[in-house]
XYZ file of C-alpha atoms in Angstrom:
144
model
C -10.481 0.482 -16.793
C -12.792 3.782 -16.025
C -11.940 5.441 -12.427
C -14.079 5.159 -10.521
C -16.662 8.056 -9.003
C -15.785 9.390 -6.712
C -11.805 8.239 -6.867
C -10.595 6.969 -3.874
C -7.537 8.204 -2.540
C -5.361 7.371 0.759
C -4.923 10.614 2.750
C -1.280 11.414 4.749
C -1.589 14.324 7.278
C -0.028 15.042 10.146
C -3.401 15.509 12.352
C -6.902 14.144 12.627
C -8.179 17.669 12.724
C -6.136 18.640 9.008
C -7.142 15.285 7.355
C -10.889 16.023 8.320
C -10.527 19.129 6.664
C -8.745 18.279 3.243
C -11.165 15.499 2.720
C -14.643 17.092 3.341
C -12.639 19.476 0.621
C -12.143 16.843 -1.833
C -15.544 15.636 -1.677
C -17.629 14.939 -4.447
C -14.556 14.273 -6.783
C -12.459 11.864 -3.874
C -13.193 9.708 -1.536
C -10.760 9.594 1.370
C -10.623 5.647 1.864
C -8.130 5.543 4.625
C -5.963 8.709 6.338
C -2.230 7.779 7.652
C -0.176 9.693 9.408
C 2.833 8.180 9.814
C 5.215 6.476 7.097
C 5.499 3.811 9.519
C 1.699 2.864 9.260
C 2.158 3.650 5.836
C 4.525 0.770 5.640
C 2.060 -1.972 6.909
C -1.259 -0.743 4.938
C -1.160 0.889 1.962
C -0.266 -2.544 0.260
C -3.488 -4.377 1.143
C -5.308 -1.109 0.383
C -3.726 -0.715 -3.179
C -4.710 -3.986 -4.063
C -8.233 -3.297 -2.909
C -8.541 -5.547 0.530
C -9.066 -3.958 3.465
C -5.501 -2.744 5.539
C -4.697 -4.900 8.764
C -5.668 -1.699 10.809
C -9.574 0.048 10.465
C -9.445 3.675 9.086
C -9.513 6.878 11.499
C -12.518 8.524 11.449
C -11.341 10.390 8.559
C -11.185 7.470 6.125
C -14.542 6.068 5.117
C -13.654 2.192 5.154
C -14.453 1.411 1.778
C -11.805 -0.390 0.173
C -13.987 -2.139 -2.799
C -11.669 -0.249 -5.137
C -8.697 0.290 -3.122
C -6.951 3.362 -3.793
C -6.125 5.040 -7.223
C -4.490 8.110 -5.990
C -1.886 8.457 -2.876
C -1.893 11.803 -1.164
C 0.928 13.112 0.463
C 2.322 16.429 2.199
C 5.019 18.124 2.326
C 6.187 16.510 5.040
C 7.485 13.159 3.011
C 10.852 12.532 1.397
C 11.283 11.770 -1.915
C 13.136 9.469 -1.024
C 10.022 7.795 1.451
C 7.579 8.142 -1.498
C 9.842 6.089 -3.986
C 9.939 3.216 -0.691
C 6.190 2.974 -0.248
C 6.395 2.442 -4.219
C 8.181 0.134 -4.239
C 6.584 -1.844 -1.412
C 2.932 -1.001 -2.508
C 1.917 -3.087 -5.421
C -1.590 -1.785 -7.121
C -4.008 -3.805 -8.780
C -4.284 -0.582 -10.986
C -2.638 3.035 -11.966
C -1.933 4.802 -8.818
C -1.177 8.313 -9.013
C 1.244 9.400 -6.065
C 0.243 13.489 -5.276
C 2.978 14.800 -3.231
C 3.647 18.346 -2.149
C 6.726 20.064 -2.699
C 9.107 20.717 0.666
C 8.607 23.477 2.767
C 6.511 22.141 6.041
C 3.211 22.488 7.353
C 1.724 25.409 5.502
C 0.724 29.074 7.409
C -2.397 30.067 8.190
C -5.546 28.379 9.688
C -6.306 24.510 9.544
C -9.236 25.578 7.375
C -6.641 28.218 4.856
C -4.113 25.139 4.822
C -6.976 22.717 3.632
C -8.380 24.727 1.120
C -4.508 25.590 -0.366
C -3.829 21.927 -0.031
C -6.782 20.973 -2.014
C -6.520 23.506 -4.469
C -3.282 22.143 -5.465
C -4.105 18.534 -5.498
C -7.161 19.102 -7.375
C -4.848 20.769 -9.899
C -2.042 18.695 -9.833
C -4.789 15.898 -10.775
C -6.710 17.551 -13.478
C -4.693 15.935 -16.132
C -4.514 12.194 -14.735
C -8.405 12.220 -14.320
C -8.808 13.651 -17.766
C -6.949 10.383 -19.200
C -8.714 8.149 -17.330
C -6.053 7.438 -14.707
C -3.956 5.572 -16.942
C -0.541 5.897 -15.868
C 1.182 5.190 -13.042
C 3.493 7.908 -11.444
C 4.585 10.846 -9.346
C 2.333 13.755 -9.554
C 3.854 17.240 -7.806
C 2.039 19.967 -6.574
């Protein structure tokens, strides 16, 4: 199965303002489907939106709703455990590859929203370079 063009990805961030940021960055390449900001609402929707249905909650205004897809790449800062990214896993069950982006420790990173974002992105656009190159075969953990 081809990815899809743009990919669409599920977002974490700790603010509305952050998540707005990284994915007008990501844009053309990913399509932020849904933003989270909490592992708890993690928890109750990444498994409908992994399987492509829509989550029992509507996306922020950061996520653009559009599910059709689901999700072929997870996002996450530096702000989740390894040991919280292994959970949603586990719980989560994809209809195809997911690729689970998660930056290393260290907390919110300095500078400006709009410095963080662009770092952020950076990275993640890195970190995917090889798993878009393959066609998003492969299921896994994907540092940056």
């Amino acid at each position: 199965m081809a990815l899809p063009n743009p990919v669409p990805v599920v977002l974490f961030g700790k603010t509305e303002d952050a998540g707005a940021a990284v994915a007008s960055l990501l844009q053309p390449e990913y399509e932020v489907v849904h933003f989270i900001t909490s592992f708890e609402d993690a928890q109750s929707v990444l498994p409908a939106i992994l399987s492509g249905s829509p989550p029992p909650s509507p996306p922020s205004s950061v996520g653009t709703g559009n599910y059709t897809n689901g999700a072929r790449a997870v996002i996450l800062g530096p702000a989740f455990t390894t040991d919280q990214v292994e959970s949603l896993r586990a719980t989560s069950p994809a209809s195809a590859p997911v690729a689970w982006v998660v930056g290393g420790a260290g907390g919110t990173p300095a500078g400006s929203v709009a410095e963080a974002a662009q770092n952020a992105v950076n990275a993640v656009k890195g970190a995917l370079a090889g798993w878009v190159a393959t066609g998003g075969q492969h299921d896994g953990i994907i540092n940056y």
